[in-house]
Amino acid sequence: DHTECQGVDADYKGSAVRSVWTLLNAVGWVPIIGSVALSCALLIPFIGLARAQRMVWRIATVYFRLVLWATGISYTVIGLENLDPDRNYFFVCNHESIYDIPIAFAALPFWLIAVAKTVIAYFPFFGWAVALGGTIFITRSNHKRAVQSLDAGRRSLQEKPRSVLLFPEGTRSDDGVVRPFKKGGLVLALQAGMDCVPVAVCGTRRIIGREVDKFEPIVACRVKVIIGKPIPTKSMSFEDRDSLAEKLHTDVVRMKTMWEDGVCNLRDVSEPETFANCFRAMPPSDKKWYGRKFGLFEKMFG
């Protein structure tokens, strides 16, 4: 059974069996999927770096979907009609759970890379594959290196246009309240001239308990991913970074509040992730919009 994780005070009960099953899959698939992703490096001389990185993104999405399948999560994607499947976007999300990243990669139908902490690159298999996939790493403790990383990210996006995933709160919220957005990552969006899209990921904090860093039995929740309207940045400058961060924060909070108030329930068409669906790139809603553009293996080298 799936629990509707509605509102910040929703009550629920988790499953220890599901927790063990999820842990076994999350850890067990890492060397397998990671090795497959790393093998893409061998293809770079033949297909080029961009296509190899695209393959790594596809493979990473498979891994994230396998984690969602093992957890038993079902989710609904709302607002894909706001996006053009032929464009690239800077997706700006709230962050309240380790499940936000798998949900975002599974739900957003775009070639996606993330802005992440440098330390992630050192995780065996997973971190190496993430680095190969083109993730933009930022060293927060060193301003000079952070600026260099952003400049390298801008050049990379200009050479190989892709969409970017950013969690501008800087860390996970421990109570579900959306924290103020940091502006560092948004500077990259301004430099690249990419439209910023506010995204509210709702319900993930309930999957593993009320406190993010305190393990509790996993709950098979219904999660919603609400996509807002893109905010153009081409006419903006570096001086607009504060107003851009505020506008995105306001939109994410508004959409999350709609979920907490139950406004989004009428569009709940969530389906549990199936094993077969882990190898497809289609989210469980808005299939007509998505199916015409993407397929996991059909456009592997696209």
Short mmCIF file of C-alpha atoms in Angstrom, two decimals:
data_model
loop_
_atom_site.label_atom_id
_atom_site.label_comp_id
_atom_site.label_asym_id
_atom_site.label_seq_id
_atom_site.Cartn_x
_atom_site.Cartn_y
_atom_site.Cartn_z
CA ASP A 1 0.00 0.00 0.00
CA HIS A 2 1.07 3.55 -0.73
CA THR A 3 0.77 6.38 1.74
CA GLU A 4 -0.29 9.83 0.60
CA CYS A 5 2.42 11.89 2.30
CA GLN A 6 0.31 15.00 2.43
CA GLY A 7 1.26 18.01 4.49
CA VAL A 8 4.02 18.52 7.02
CA ASP A 9 2.20 16.74 9.84
CA ALA A 10 1.09 13.63 7.96
CA ASP A 11 1.26 10.43 9.99
CA TYR A 12 2.57 7.18 8.56
CA LYS A 13 4.17 3.84 9.33
CA GLY A 14 7.22 2.49 7.58
CA SER A 15 8.33 -1.02 6.68
CA ALA A 16 11.59 -2.54 7.95
CA VAL A 17 11.41 -5.21 5.23
CA ARG A 18 11.11 -2.55 2.54
CA SER A 19 14.02 -0.69 4.11
CA VAL A 20 16.31 -3.72 3.88
CA TRP A 21 15.16 -4.46 0.31
CA THR A 22 15.82 -0.87 -0.72
CA LEU A 23 19.27 -0.82 0.87
CA LEU A 24 20.25 -4.08 -0.84
CA ASN A 25 19.23 -2.69 -4.24
CA ALA A 26 20.68 0.78 -3.73
CA VAL A 27 24.07 -0.66 -2.77
CA GLY A 28 24.01 -3.77 -4.94
CA TRP A 29 23.32 -2.00 -8.22
CA VAL A 30 26.10 0.60 -7.72
CA PRO A 31 29.06 -1.54 -8.94
CA ILE A 32 26.97 -3.01 -11.76
CA ILE A 33 25.48 0.20 -13.12
CA GLY A 34 28.64 2.13 -12.26
CA SER A 35 30.83 -0.27 -14.22
CA VAL A 36 28.54 -0.03 -17.25
CA ALA A 37 28.64 3.77 -17.05
CA LEU A 38 32.42 3.85 -16.69
CA SER A 39 32.79 1.59 -19.73
CA CYS A 40 31.38 4.48 -21.78
CA ALA A 41 34.78 6.13 -21.40
CA LEU A 42 36.18 3.47 -23.73
CA LEU A 43 33.79 4.66 -26.44
CA ILE A 44 34.88 8.32 -26.35
CA PRO A 45 37.46 7.92 -29.16
CA PHE A 46 34.75 6.46 -31.40
CA ILE A 47 31.59 8.43 -30.55
CA GLY A 48 32.97 11.55 -28.88
CA LEU A 49 32.71 12.91 -25.33
CA ALA A 50 29.23 14.42 -25.70
CA ARG A 51 27.59 11.17 -26.79
CA ALA A 52 29.44 9.20 -24.14
CA GLN A 53 28.19 11.62 -21.48
CA ARG A 54 24.67 11.31 -22.82
CA MET A 55 24.93 7.54 -22.45
CA VAL A 56 26.10 7.97 -18.85
CA TRP A 57 23.03 10.13 -18.14
CA ARG A 58 20.77 7.41 -19.53
CA ILE A 59 22.49 4.77 -17.44
CA ALA A 60 22.33 6.93 -14.30
CA THR A 61 18.60 7.36 -14.83
CA VAL A 62 18.24 3.58 -14.92
CA TYR A 63 19.97 3.34 -11.55
CA PHE A 64 17.81 6.04 -9.97
CA ARG A 65 14.67 4.33 -11.25
CA LEU A 66 15.82 1.02 -9.81
CA VAL A 67 16.12 2.70 -6.41
CA LEU A 68 12.60 4.12 -6.75
CA TRP A 69 11.30 0.70 -7.80
CA ALA A 70 12.87 -0.98 -4.78
CA THR A 71 11.48 1.71 -2.48
CA GLY A 72 7.99 1.31 -3.94
CA ILE A 73 7.51 5.02 -4.58
CA SER A 74 4.85 6.26 -6.98
CA TYR A 75 4.97 9.79 -8.30
CA THR A 76 3.13 12.25 -10.48
CA VAL A 77 4.76 14.84 -12.72
CA ILE A 78 2.70 18.01 -13.06
CA GLY A 79 3.51 20.90 -15.41
CA LEU A 80 5.43 19.33 -18.30
CA GLU A 81 3.19 21.36 -20.58
CA ASN A 82 5.17 24.42 -19.43
CA LEU A 83 8.31 23.11 -21.13
CA ASP A 84 9.57 22.74 -24.69
CA PRO A 85 11.13 19.28 -25.18
CA ASP A 86 13.53 20.73 -27.75
CA ARG A 87 15.11 23.23 -25.32
CA ASN A 88 17.43 23.03 -22.33
CA TYR A 89 16.61 24.41 -18.90
CA PHE A 90 18.13 25.15 -15.52
CA PHE A 91 15.89 23.24 -13.10
CA VAL A 92 15.87 24.77 -9.61
CA CYS A 93 14.48 22.41 -6.93
CA ASN A 94 13.85 22.37 -3.22
CA HIS A 95 15.83 19.78 -1.28
CA GLU A 96 14.46 17.85 1.69
CA SER A 97 15.53 14.24 1.14
CA ILE A 98 18.18 12.05 -0.45
CA TYR A 99 15.34 10.88 -2.70
CA ASP A 100 15.01 14.27 -4.40
CA ILE A 101 17.82 13.46 -6.82
CA PRO A 102 16.45 10.07 -8.03
CA ILE A 103 12.98 11.59 -8.35
CA ALA A 104 14.28 14.57 -10.34
CA PHE A 105 16.30 12.45 -12.77
CA ALA A 106 13.39 10.05 -13.26
CA ALA A 107 10.74 12.74 -13.68
CA LEU A 108 12.47 15.42 -15.78
CA PRO A 109 12.62 14.26 -19.42
CA PHE A 110 15.80 16.09 -20.41
CA TRP A 111 19.48 15.33 -20.78
CA LEU A 112 20.39 16.33 -17.26
CA ILE A 113 23.57 17.08 -15.37
CA ALA A 114 23.82 18.34 -11.81
CA VAL A 115 25.71 20.96 -9.85
CA ALA A 116 27.23 19.05 -6.92
CA LYS A 117 29.83 19.10 -4.16
CA THR A 118 33.32 18.07 -5.23
CA VAL A 119 33.51 15.33 -2.58
CA ILE A 120 30.90 13.26 -4.47
CA ALA A 121 33.39 12.62 -7.27
CA TYR A 122 35.51 10.51 -4.91
CA PHE A 123 32.81 7.91 -4.14
CA PRO A 124 33.80 4.58 -5.77
CA PHE A 125 31.88 3.71 -8.94
CA PHE A 126 29.01 6.13 -8.27
CA GLY A 127 31.15 9.24 -7.99
CA TRP A 128 33.38 8.22 -10.87
CA ALA A 129 30.38 7.69 -13.13
CA VAL A 130 28.86 11.00 -12.01
CA ALA A 131 32.09 12.78 -12.90
CA LEU A 132 32.25 11.07 -16.30
CA GLY A 133 28.67 12.18 -16.98
CA GLY A 134 29.68 15.84 -16.94
CA THR A 135 28.54 16.89 -13.46
CA ILE A 136 29.61 20.42 -12.55
CA PHE A 137 31.53 20.19 -9.27
CA ILE A 138 31.92 23.21 -7.01
CA THR A 139 34.34 23.55 -4.09
CA ARG A 140 32.40 25.76 -1.70
CA SER A 141 35.27 26.26 0.73
CA ASN A 142 37.49 27.85 -1.93
CA HIS A 143 35.97 30.90 -3.65
CA LYS A 144 38.60 31.05 -6.39
CA ARG A 145 38.16 27.40 -7.31
CA ALA A 146 34.37 27.78 -7.15
CA VAL A 147 34.52 30.66 -9.66
CA GLN A 148 36.79 28.58 -11.90
CA SER A 149 34.34 25.67 -11.70
CA LEU A 150 31.43 27.89 -12.70
CA ASP A 151 33.39 29.29 -15.64
CA ALA A 152 34.30 25.78 -16.77
CA GLY A 153 30.64 24.80 -16.43
CA ARG A 154 29.58 27.73 -18.59
CA ARG A 155 32.01 26.75 -21.34
CA SER A 156 30.87 23.13 -21.15
CA LEU A 157 27.21 24.12 -21.52
CA GLN A 158 28.03 26.33 -24.49
CA GLU A 159 29.94 23.52 -26.19
CA LYS A 160 27.46 20.75 -25.28
CA PRO A 161 24.01 22.23 -24.45
CA ARG A 162 22.29 20.25 -21.68
CA SER A 163 19.82 20.87 -18.90
CA VAL A 164 21.10 21.42 -15.37
CA LEU A 165 19.71 20.34 -11.99
CA LEU A 166 20.39 22.62 -9.02
CA PHE A 167 19.40 22.47 -5.35
CA PRO A 168 20.16 26.08 -4.32
CA GLU A 169 19.34 25.63 -0.62
CA GLY A 170 22.83 24.17 -0.35
CA THR A 171 21.78 21.32 1.93
CA ARG A 172 18.69 19.29 2.80
CA SER A 173 15.96 20.93 4.83
CA ASP A 174 15.52 19.11 8.15
CA ASP A 175 11.90 20.17 8.61
CA GLY A 176 10.55 20.46 5.06
CA VAL A 177 10.58 24.27 5.06
CA VAL A 178 12.20 25.64 1.89
CA ARG A 179 15.34 27.51 2.94
CA PRO A 180 16.56 30.70 1.20
CA PHE A 181 18.23 30.01 -2.14
CA LYS A 182 21.97 30.56 -2.46
CA LYS A 183 22.94 32.52 -5.54
CA GLY A 184 26.22 30.82 -6.53
CA GLY A 185 24.76 28.14 -8.78
CA LEU A 186 22.27 30.57 -10.31
CA VAL A 187 25.16 32.68 -11.57
CA LEU A 188 25.92 29.81 -13.95
CA ALA A 189 22.38 30.07 -15.35
CA LEU A 190 22.86 33.80 -15.89
CA GLN A 191 26.22 33.27 -17.56
CA ALA A 192 24.80 30.58 -19.85
CA GLY A 193 21.61 32.55 -20.56
CA MET A 194 19.44 29.53 -19.73
CA ASP A 195 15.81 29.74 -18.65
CA CYS A 196 15.38 28.81 -14.99
CA VAL A 197 12.49 26.49 -14.09
CA PRO A 198 11.19 26.31 -10.49
CA VAL A 199 10.48 22.72 -9.44
CA ALA A 200 8.77 21.65 -6.21
CA VAL A 201 9.51 18.06 -5.17
CA CYS A 202 6.81 17.23 -2.63
CA GLY A 203 6.61 14.31 -0.22
CA THR A 204 10.11 12.86 -0.34
CA ARG A 205 10.92 13.77 3.26
CA ARG A 206 8.29 11.28 4.43
CA ILE A 207 9.97 8.34 2.73
CA ILE A 208 12.64 7.84 5.38
CA GLY A 209 11.24 9.68 8.40
CA ARG A 210 10.56 13.07 9.89
CA GLU A 211 14.28 13.82 10.36
CA VAL A 212 16.31 13.44 7.17
CA ASP A 213 19.51 12.29 8.87
CA LYS A 214 17.78 9.90 11.29
CA PHE A 215 16.99 6.58 9.67
CA GLU A 216 13.46 5.28 10.09
CA PRO A 217 11.66 2.48 8.22
CA ILE A 218 10.97 3.45 4.62
CA VAL A 219 7.46 4.42 3.54
CA ALA A 220 6.15 3.80 0.01
CA CYS A 221 4.87 7.32 -0.56
CA ARG A 222 3.07 9.06 -3.36
CA VAL A 223 5.33 11.93 -4.41
CA LYS A 224 4.53 14.88 -6.64
CA VAL A 225 6.91 16.82 -8.86
CA ILE A 226 5.39 20.19 -9.75
CA ILE A 227 7.05 22.11 -12.59
CA GLY A 228 6.54 25.86 -12.81
CA LYS A 229 6.87 28.19 -15.76
CA PRO A 230 10.37 29.00 -17.06
CA ILE A 231 11.93 32.33 -16.14
CA PRO A 232 14.03 33.79 -19.01
CA THR A 233 17.50 35.01 -18.03
CA LYS A 234 19.01 36.21 -21.33
CA SER A 235 18.08 39.81 -20.55
CA MET A 236 19.41 39.54 -16.99
CA SER A 237 22.87 40.39 -15.71
CA PHE A 238 24.99 39.40 -12.73
CA GLU A 239 23.32 42.17 -10.71
CA ASP A 240 19.94 40.41 -11.13
CA ARG A 241 21.06 37.30 -9.24
CA ASP A 242 19.32 38.33 -6.00
CA SER A 243 15.97 39.00 -7.63
CA LEU A 244 16.21 35.78 -9.66
CA ALA A 245 16.89 33.72 -6.53
CA GLU A 246 13.96 35.39 -4.74
CA LYS A 247 11.57 34.83 -7.65
CA LEU A 248 12.49 31.14 -7.94
CA HIS A 249 12.20 30.65 -4.17
CA THR A 250 8.76 32.28 -4.14
CA ASP A 251 7.53 30.04 -6.98
CA VAL A 252 8.83 26.84 -5.35
CA VAL A 253 7.29 27.74 -1.98
CA ARG A 254 3.96 28.58 -3.66
CA MET A 255 3.81 25.24 -5.49
CA LYS A 256 4.82 23.29 -2.39
CA THR A 257 2.13 25.09 -0.39
CA MET A 258 -0.43 24.07 -3.02
CA TRP A 259 0.56 20.45 -2.45
CA GLU A 260 0.36 20.83 1.33
CA ASP A 261 -3.13 22.30 0.96
CA GLY A 262 -4.23 19.39 -1.24
CA VAL A 263 -4.74 21.51 -4.36
CA CYS A 264 -2.80 19.04 -6.54
CA ASN A 265 -4.75 15.92 -5.55
CA LEU A 266 -7.13 16.16 -8.49
CA ARG A 267 -4.19 15.47 -10.81
CA ASP A 268 -2.87 12.49 -8.91
CA VAL A 269 -2.22 9.85 -11.57
CA SER A 270 0.78 8.33 -9.84
CA GLU A 271 1.83 4.78 -10.57
CA PRO A 272 4.38 2.64 -8.70
CA GLU A 273 7.66 2.27 -10.58
CA THR A 274 7.86 -1.15 -12.24
CA PHE A 275 11.09 -3.02 -12.94
CA ALA A 276 10.53 -2.84 -16.70
CA ASN A 277 9.90 0.89 -16.52
CA CYS A 278 13.33 1.38 -14.94
CA PHE A 279 14.80 0.92 -18.40
CA ARG A 280 12.56 3.48 -20.05
CA ALA A 281 12.91 7.26 -19.88
CA MET A 282 9.20 8.03 -19.75
CA PRO A 283 7.72 9.52 -16.56
CA PRO A 284 4.43 8.03 -15.30
CA SER A 285 2.34 11.02 -16.35
CA ASP A 286 2.15 13.33 -19.38
CA LYS A 287 3.17 10.31 -21.47
CA LYS A 288 1.81 11.76 -24.72
CA TRP A 289 4.05 14.82 -24.38
CA TYR A 290 7.09 12.77 -23.54
CA GLY A 291 6.78 9.62 -25.60
CA ARG A 292 7.13 11.36 -28.94
CA LYS A 293 10.51 12.81 -28.02
CA PHE A 294 12.48 10.39 -25.89
CA GLY A 295 13.21 6.71 -25.53
CA LEU A 296 16.01 5.08 -23.56
CA PHE A 297 17.69 3.09 -26.28
CA GLU A 298 16.15 4.72 -29.37
CA LYS A 299 18.08 7.96 -28.80
CA MET A 300 21.00 6.62 -26.78
CA PHE A 301 23.42 8.20 -29.20
CA GLY A 302 21.21 11.20 -30.08
#
